[in-house]
Amino acid sequence: MPEYAKALSKIFGTALDASFDGVVITDNNQPDNPIIYCNQAFCDITGYSMDEIVGHNCRFLQANDRNQKVRKTIAAAVKEGKSCQVDIRNYKKDGSLFWNELSISPVHDENGNITHFIGIQNDISRRKQAEHNLNLERENLEKRVNERTKELQEHEQFLKGIVETIRESLIVLDPELNIALVNRHFEKFFKVNSNELVDHKLTDVLEGSWDIPELINLLRNVLPEHNPFEDFEVVHDFPYIGNRRLMLNASQITVGETYQNWILLAMEDVTERYVIEKKKDDFIAIASHEMKTPITVVKGNLQLLERMLNKGETDGYQPRLKQATDSLENLSRLIANLLDTSMLTSGSTRRSSEVVSIAEIVNITLGEVSEVYSDHDFVLYGNSDLNVVGDRSQLSQVITNLLTNAAKYSKDTKQVILHIGRVGNFAKISVTDTGIGIAKENHKRIFDRFYRVSANDNNYFGAGIGLYISQQIISDHGGTIWVESEIGQGSVFSITIPLSL
Ligand code: ADP
């Protein structure tokens, strides 16, 4: 070897030994491509001495770990005389694993034949470990995020479930009063679809029916100062559902950064409750007012009779006694009806089920009523043999109510006709009077609880419950009750009850 070549080879040798990368050179012209050179760094990486390395094929570094895919990549590159770069698991002399980042390049002679392969290697175990740890960490994080997301989704479903189950209408507004959410009850109650509402201004939806100045003032100005706000009453005509009385509770909520000063509005429909309360008040007022009249009459007549007896007067006590007993009769009927009303509304009536002869109960009640209204002329037609199944005393009560009304509201004409007949599989009973009659617009309403035709209020004793009770009893027996009447022309009240066949 010429002198300069020797010097150059020494320089290269020193340079290679100074390198931190492990370098090996294999001889491609010898069988099994043995290592003919390795630098110091390669010895440091593998733990073998140069003598232990030179002469071996590089595969000794994989020990028994022979099934690595990358080995095929290396074999293919060597076979085709190409470069390649792989990360391969290698083992040091002490058996410990290290990850080798290996680059292989062929060396060609002037004829293009491969004479050697140069392998440059780096122990990248630390990087691999770090990558591995990073992957583990990422997988862990992903798992935790998934778990947390699932938890949040479940929580959201849970809260949604509560909101949807609530039997009150709920609406969530952003600070600008845009609708963010309504629950199913709201949709059902107002007969709207949430798509028509969400992202719209509260004041714009439902034909502007929520543009109620007091409410808007409450939400914008009062609520921030008095949070939460309870029992704000709104009486309003809403599209599709008409006039409603709503009780509103509002609260302003701030959750995190996203939900600053949002508004939760819960509304309860108190329309029916209000009507019932009002009816109850009316009931008490009417009952106490109506009781006063007969009690005063009884009391007055008894005092008068006492005075007459004290003076030894016997003339004229008959009409006084009759007036007192008539009034007591009125009072007891009123009390019976009042009691029936409260039992019917609380659903606690129990009716017996027996075969009842219509003729029998009509004759008995007719006898009783005609005794009270002795000035009246009661006529009975068609007393045929009809039986129904039901409650004898309830059915008698209905006929008594109809006969009493007929007599009561025909003070001047004094004629009452009772028809009994069969229509199909029903018994039909009609009570006809020639009294004051009832205007068409009241034909339905007189069957409502406490309803009285106002023009008659002061002239006729009553509490507006007799027909209500009669209707309840008849419908409970599977029948119907109705009126045909004209003002000043008298009235015909009819009932049908299924026959016991
Ligand atoms: P009341 O105790 O007031 O008579 P009802 O429920 O029996 O209560 O009747 C309700 C209303 O229907 C009465 O107040 C009266 O205005 C009207 N009414 C009932 N029956 C007759 C009738 N035969 N003729 C005219 N009006 C009647």
PDB file of C-alpha atoms in Angstrom, residues 264-438:
ATOM      1  CA  LEU A 264     -84.528  28.621  33.212  1.00  0.00           C
ATOM      2  CA  LEU A 265     -88.260  29.202  33.015  1.00  0.00           C
ATOM      3  CA  ALA A 266     -90.643  26.613  34.441  1.00  0.00           C
ATOM      4  CA  MET A 267     -94.360  27.015  33.955  1.00  0.00           C
ATOM      5  CA  GLU A 268     -97.295  25.309  35.536  1.00  0.00           C
ATOM      6  CA  ASP A 269    -100.772  25.416  34.038  1.00  0.00           C
ATOM      7  CA  VAL A 270    -103.071  26.416  36.889  1.00  0.00           C
ATOM      8  CA  THR A 271    -106.140  27.160  34.753  1.00  0.00           C
ATOM      9  CA  GLU A 272    -108.168  24.156  35.916  1.00  0.00           C
ATOM     10  CA  ARG A 273    -107.028  24.519  39.511  1.00  0.00           C
ATOM     11  CA  TYR A 274    -108.080  28.181  39.463  1.00  0.00           C
ATOM     12  CA  VAL A 275    -111.519  27.276  38.075  1.00  0.00           C
ATOM     13  CA  ILE A 276    -111.964  24.576  40.731  1.00  0.00           C
ATOM     14  CA  GLU A 277    -110.885  26.970  43.486  1.00  0.00           C
ATOM     15  CA  LYS A 278    -113.345  29.506  42.179  1.00  0.00           C
ATOM     16  CA  LYS A 279    -116.104  26.907  42.030  1.00  0.00           C
ATOM     17  CA  LYS A 280    -115.334  25.881  45.584  1.00  0.00           C
ATOM     18  CA  ASP A 281    -115.614  29.481  46.742  1.00  0.00           C
ATOM     19  CA  ASP A 282    -118.873  29.824  44.818  1.00  0.00           C
ATOM     20  CA  PHE A 283    -120.077  26.589  46.357  1.00  0.00           C
ATOM     21  CA  ILE A 284    -119.527  27.839  49.893  1.00  0.00           C
ATOM     22  CA  ALA A 285    -121.055  31.222  49.103  1.00  0.00           C
ATOM     23  CA  ILE A 286    -124.099  29.696  47.392  1.00  0.00           C
ATOM     24  CA  ALA A 287    -124.600  26.972  49.972  1.00  0.00           C
ATOM     25  CA  SER A 288    -124.534  29.364  52.905  1.00  0.00           C
ATOM     26  CA  HIS A 289    -126.709  31.878  51.084  1.00  0.00           C
ATOM     27  CA  GLU A 290    -129.277  29.304  50.000  1.00  0.00           C
ATOM     28  CA  MET A 291    -129.486  27.747  53.443  1.00  0.00           C
ATOM     29  CA  LYS A 292    -130.260  31.077  55.034  1.00  0.00           C
ATOM     30  CA  THR A 293    -133.632  31.485  53.253  1.00  0.00           C
ATOM     31  CA  PRO A 294    -135.373  28.287  54.390  1.00  0.00           C
ATOM     32  CA  ILE A 295    -133.904  28.580  57.890  1.00  0.00           C
ATOM     33  CA  THR A 296    -135.256  32.133  58.180  1.00  0.00           C
ATOM     34  CA  VAL A 297    -138.681  30.974  56.978  1.00  0.00           C
ATOM     35  CA  VAL A 298    -138.764  28.055  59.445  1.00  0.00           C
ATOM     36  CA  LYS A 299    -137.538  30.219  62.282  1.00  0.00           C
ATOM     37  CA  GLY A 300    -140.030  33.051  61.537  1.00  0.00           C
ATOM     38  CA  ASN A 301    -142.992  30.706  61.311  1.00  0.00           C
ATOM     39  CA  LEU A 302    -142.071  28.790  64.484  1.00  0.00           C
ATOM     40  CA  GLN A 303    -141.697  32.049  66.447  1.00  0.00           C
ATOM     41  CA  LEU A 304    -145.049  33.204  65.141  1.00  0.00           C
ATOM     42  CA  LEU A 305    -146.670  29.876  66.054  1.00  0.00           C
ATOM     43  CA  GLU A 306    -145.163  30.090  69.546  1.00  0.00           C
ATOM     44  CA  ARG A 307    -146.584  33.547  70.016  1.00  0.00           C
ATOM     45  CA  MET A 308    -149.990  32.399  68.708  1.00  0.00           C
ATOM     46  CA  LEU A 309    -149.992  29.420  71.073  1.00  0.00           C
ATOM     47  CA  ASN A 310    -149.066  31.665  74.014  1.00  0.00           C
ATOM     48  CA  LYS A 311    -151.987  33.869  73.206  1.00  0.00           C
ATOM     49  CA  GLY A 312    -154.205  30.832  72.783  1.00  0.00           C
ATOM     50  CA  GLU A 313    -154.859  31.638  69.094  1.00  0.00           C
ATOM     51  CA  THR A 314    -155.608  28.522  67.111  1.00  0.00           C
ATOM     52  CA  ASP A 315    -156.814  30.121  63.856  1.00  0.00           C
ATOM     53  CA  GLY A 316    -154.359  30.393  60.960  1.00  0.00           C
ATOM     54  CA  TYR A 317    -151.594  28.145  62.307  1.00  0.00           C
ATOM     55  CA  GLN A 318    -152.093  25.624  59.464  1.00  0.00           C
ATOM     56  CA  PRO A 319    -150.472  27.713  56.649  1.00  0.00           C
ATOM     57  CA  ARG A 320    -147.612  28.689  59.013  1.00  0.00           C
ATOM     58  CA  LEU A 321    -146.862  25.056  59.761  1.00  0.00           C
ATOM     59  CA  LYS A 322    -146.993  24.167  56.059  1.00  0.00           C
ATOM     60  CA  GLN A 323    -144.616  26.982  55.146  1.00  0.00           C
ATOM     61  CA  ALA A 324    -142.188  25.791  57.815  1.00  0.00           C
ATOM     62  CA  THR A 325    -142.302  22.140  56.727  1.00  0.00           C
ATOM     63  CA  ASP A 326    -141.975  23.095  53.022  1.00  0.00           C
ATOM     64  CA  SER A 327    -138.915  25.137  53.850  1.00  0.00           C
ATOM     65  CA  LEU A 328    -137.469  22.288  55.881  1.00  0.00           C
ATOM     66  CA  GLU A 329    -138.131  20.008  52.892  1.00  0.00           C
ATOM     67  CA  ASN A 330    -136.249  22.459  50.626  1.00  0.00           C
ATOM     68  CA  LEU A 331    -133.426  22.627  53.106  1.00  0.00           C
ATOM     69  CA  SER A 332    -133.086  18.869  53.463  1.00  0.00           C
ATOM     70  CA  ARG A 333    -133.094  18.444  49.651  1.00  0.00           C
ATOM     71  CA  LEU A 334    -130.452  21.145  49.357  1.00  0.00           C
ATOM     72  CA  ILE A 335    -128.286  19.490  52.003  1.00  0.00           C
ATOM     73  CA  ALA A 336    -128.729  16.078  50.329  1.00  0.00           C
ATOM     74  CA  ASN A 337    -127.679  17.557  46.989  1.00  0.00           C
ATOM     75  CA  LEU A 338    -124.710  19.362  48.527  1.00  0.00           C
ATOM     76  CA  LEU A 339    -123.544  16.156  50.134  1.00  0.00           C
ATOM     77  CA  ASP A 340    -124.018  14.275  46.883  1.00  0.00           C
ATOM     78  CA  THR A 341    -121.999  16.899  45.010  1.00  0.00           C
ATOM     79  CA  SER A 342    -119.040  16.596  47.308  1.00  0.00           C
ATOM     80  CA  MET A 343    -119.256  12.813  47.180  1.00  0.00           C
ATOM     81  CA  LEU A 344    -119.487  12.833  43.398  1.00  0.00           C
ATOM     82  CA  THR A 345    -116.518  15.171  43.017  1.00  0.00           C
ATOM     83  CA  SER A 346    -114.415  13.124  45.407  1.00  0.00           C
ATOM     84  CA  GLY A 347    -115.521   9.971  43.557  1.00  0.00           C
ATOM     85  CA  SER A 348    -116.674   8.315  46.764  1.00  0.00           C
ATOM     86  CA  THR A 349    -120.284   7.486  45.795  1.00  0.00           C
ATOM     87  CA  ARG A 350    -121.135   3.867  45.834  1.00  0.00           C
ATOM     88  CA  ARG A 351    -124.184   2.882  43.900  1.00  0.00           C
ATOM     89  CA  SER A 352    -126.065  -0.325  44.395  1.00  0.00           C
ATOM     90  CA  SER A 353    -127.111  -2.432  41.452  1.00  0.00           C
ATOM     91  CA  GLU A 354    -130.596  -3.866  41.668  1.00  0.00           C
ATOM     92  CA  VAL A 355    -133.601  -4.258  39.392  1.00  0.00           C
ATOM     93  CA  VAL A 356    -135.656  -1.097  39.799  1.00  0.00           C
ATOM     94  CA  SER A 357    -139.228  -0.670  38.598  1.00  0.00           C
ATOM     95  CA  ILE A 358    -139.603   2.726  36.933  1.00  0.00           C
ATOM     96  CA  ALA A 359    -143.315   2.833  37.701  1.00  0.00           C
ATOM     97  CA  GLU A 360    -142.632   2.244  41.367  1.00  0.00           C
ATOM     98  CA  ILE A 361    -140.037   4.990  41.869  1.00  0.00           C
ATOM     99  CA  VAL A 362    -142.025   7.445  39.709  1.00  0.00           C
ATOM    100  CA  ASN A 363    -145.177   6.870  41.771  1.00  0.00           C
ATOM    101  CA  ILE A 364    -143.348   7.304  45.072  1.00  0.00           C
ATOM    102  CA  THR A 365    -141.476  10.465  44.071  1.00  0.00           C
ATOM    103  CA  LEU A 366    -144.549  11.918  42.375  1.00  0.00           C
ATOM    104  CA  GLY A 367    -146.449  11.393  45.620  1.00  0.00           C
ATOM    105  CA  GLU A 368    -143.767  13.139  47.682  1.00  0.00           C
ATOM    106  CA  VAL A 369    -143.296  16.117  45.349  1.00  0.00           C
ATOM    107  CA  SER A 370    -146.999  16.684  44.787  1.00  0.00           C
ATOM    108  CA  GLU A 371    -147.433  16.867  48.523  1.00  0.00           C
ATOM    109  CA  VAL A 372    -144.888  19.695  48.761  1.00  0.00           C
ATOM    110  CA  TYR A 373    -146.218  21.444  45.651  1.00  0.00           C
ATOM    111  CA  SER A 374    -149.877  20.787  46.494  1.00  0.00           C
ATOM    112  CA  ASP A 375    -151.092  23.703  44.346  1.00  0.00           C
ATOM    113  CA  HIS A 376    -149.637  22.083  41.239  1.00  0.00           C
ATOM    114  CA  ASP A 377    -151.371  19.718  38.916  1.00  0.00           C
ATOM    115  CA  PHE A 378    -149.176  16.616  38.274  1.00  0.00           C
ATOM    116  CA  VAL A 379    -150.271  14.288  35.464  1.00  0.00           C
ATOM    117  CA  LEU A 380    -148.697  10.900  34.707  1.00  0.00           C
ATOM    118  CA  TYR A 381    -148.892   9.228  31.288  1.00  0.00           C
ATOM    119  CA  GLY A 382    -147.847   5.770  30.128  1.00  0.00           C
ATOM    120  CA  ASN A 383    -147.063   4.131  33.435  1.00  0.00           C
ATOM    121  CA  SER A 384    -145.918   0.962  31.684  1.00  0.00           C
ATOM    122  CA  ASP A 385    -144.055  -1.931  33.254  1.00  0.00           C
ATOM    123  CA  LEU A 386    -140.361  -1.076  32.737  1.00  0.00           C
ATOM    124  CA  ASN A 387    -137.395  -2.267  34.751  1.00  0.00           C
ATOM    125  CA  VAL A 388    -133.873  -0.922  34.810  1.00  0.00           C
ATOM    126  CA  VAL A 389    -130.777  -1.984  36.734  1.00  0.00           C
ATOM    127  CA  GLY A 390    -129.328   0.595  39.073  1.00  0.00           C
ATOM    128  CA  ASP A 391    -129.488   2.441  42.354  1.00  0.00           C
ATOM    129  CA  ARG A 392    -133.082   2.989  43.486  1.00  0.00           C
ATOM    130  CA  SER A 393    -132.423   6.006  45.697  1.00  0.00           C
ATOM    131  CA  GLN A 394    -130.158   7.730  43.130  1.00  0.00           C
ATOM    132  CA  LEU A 395    -132.719   7.275  40.352  1.00  0.00           C
ATOM    133  CA  SER A 396    -135.494   8.542  42.659  1.00  0.00           C
ATOM    134  CA  GLN A 397    -133.336  11.559  43.390  1.00  0.00           C
ATOM    135  CA  VAL A 398    -133.090  12.381  39.675  1.00  0.00           C
ATOM    136  CA  ILE A 399    -136.850  12.192  39.179  1.00  0.00           C
ATOM    137  CA  THR A 400    -137.392  14.248  42.333  1.00  0.00           C
ATOM    138  CA  ASN A 401    -134.986  16.904  41.041  1.00  0.00           C
ATOM    139  CA  LEU A 402    -136.763  17.091  37.671  1.00  0.00           C
ATOM    140  CA  LEU A 403    -140.250  17.202  39.211  1.00  0.00           C
ATOM    141  CA  THR A 404    -139.203  19.786  41.809  1.00  0.00           C
ATOM    142  CA  ASN A 405    -137.628  22.006  39.159  1.00  0.00           C
ATOM    143  CA  ALA A 406    -140.697  21.660  36.930  1.00  0.00           C
ATOM    144  CA  ALA A 407    -142.926  22.765  39.797  1.00  0.00           C
ATOM    145  CA  LYS A 408    -140.519  25.414  41.096  1.00  0.00           C
ATOM    146  CA  TYR A 409    -140.057  27.120  37.718  1.00  0.00           C
ATOM    147  CA  SER A 410    -143.786  27.076  36.842  1.00  0.00           C
ATOM    148  CA  LYS A 411    -145.131  29.092  39.761  1.00  0.00           C
ATOM    149  CA  ASP A 412    -147.817  30.694  37.614  1.00  0.00           C
ATOM    150  CA  THR A 413    -148.950  27.931  35.274  1.00  0.00           C
ATOM    151  CA  LYS A 414    -148.784  25.060  37.770  1.00  0.00           C
ATOM    152  CA  GLN A 415    -148.964  22.149  35.383  1.00  0.00           C
ATOM    153  CA  VAL A 416    -146.441  19.303  35.264  1.00  0.00           C
ATOM    154  CA  ILE A 417    -146.737  16.280  32.986  1.00  0.00           C
ATOM    155  CA  LEU A 418    -144.741  13.083  33.409  1.00  0.00           C
ATOM    156  CA  HIS A 419    -144.333  10.638  30.506  1.00  0.00           C
ATOM    157  CA  ILE A 420    -142.907   7.158  30.851  1.00  0.00           C
ATOM    158  CA  GLY A 421    -142.246   5.067  27.749  1.00  0.00           C
ATOM    159  CA  ARG A 422    -139.913   2.620  26.081  1.00  0.00           C
ATOM    160  CA  VAL A 423    -137.562   3.679  23.258  1.00  0.00           C
ATOM    161  CA  GLY A 424    -135.548   0.785  21.894  1.00  0.00           C
ATOM    162  CA  ASN A 425    -133.775  -0.817  24.827  1.00  0.00           C
ATOM    163  CA  PHE A 426    -134.194   2.240  27.024  1.00  0.00           C
ATOM    164  CA  ALA A 427    -136.761   3.523  29.433  1.00  0.00           C
ATOM    165  CA  LYS A 428    -137.516   7.175  28.671  1.00  0.00           C
ATOM    166  CA  ILE A 429    -138.940   9.543  31.282  1.00  0.00           C
ATOM    167  CA  SER A 430    -139.893  13.107  30.343  1.00  0.00           C
ATOM    168  CA  VAL A 431    -140.975  15.864  32.689  1.00  0.00           C
ATOM    169  CA  THR A 432    -142.822  18.687  30.970  1.00  0.00           C
ATOM    170  CA  ASP A 433    -143.744  22.000  32.538  1.00  0.00           C
ATOM    171  CA  THR A 434    -145.362  25.112  31.127  1.00  0.00           C
ATOM    172  CA  GLY A 435    -143.232  27.493  33.171  1.00  0.00           C
ATOM    173  CA  ILE A 436    -140.615  30.170  32.498  1.00  0.00           C
ATOM    174  CA  GLY A 437    -138.542  28.076  30.041  1.00  0.00           C
ATOM    175  CA  ILE A 438    -134.797  28.238  29.357  1.00  0.00           C
TER     176      ILE A 438
END
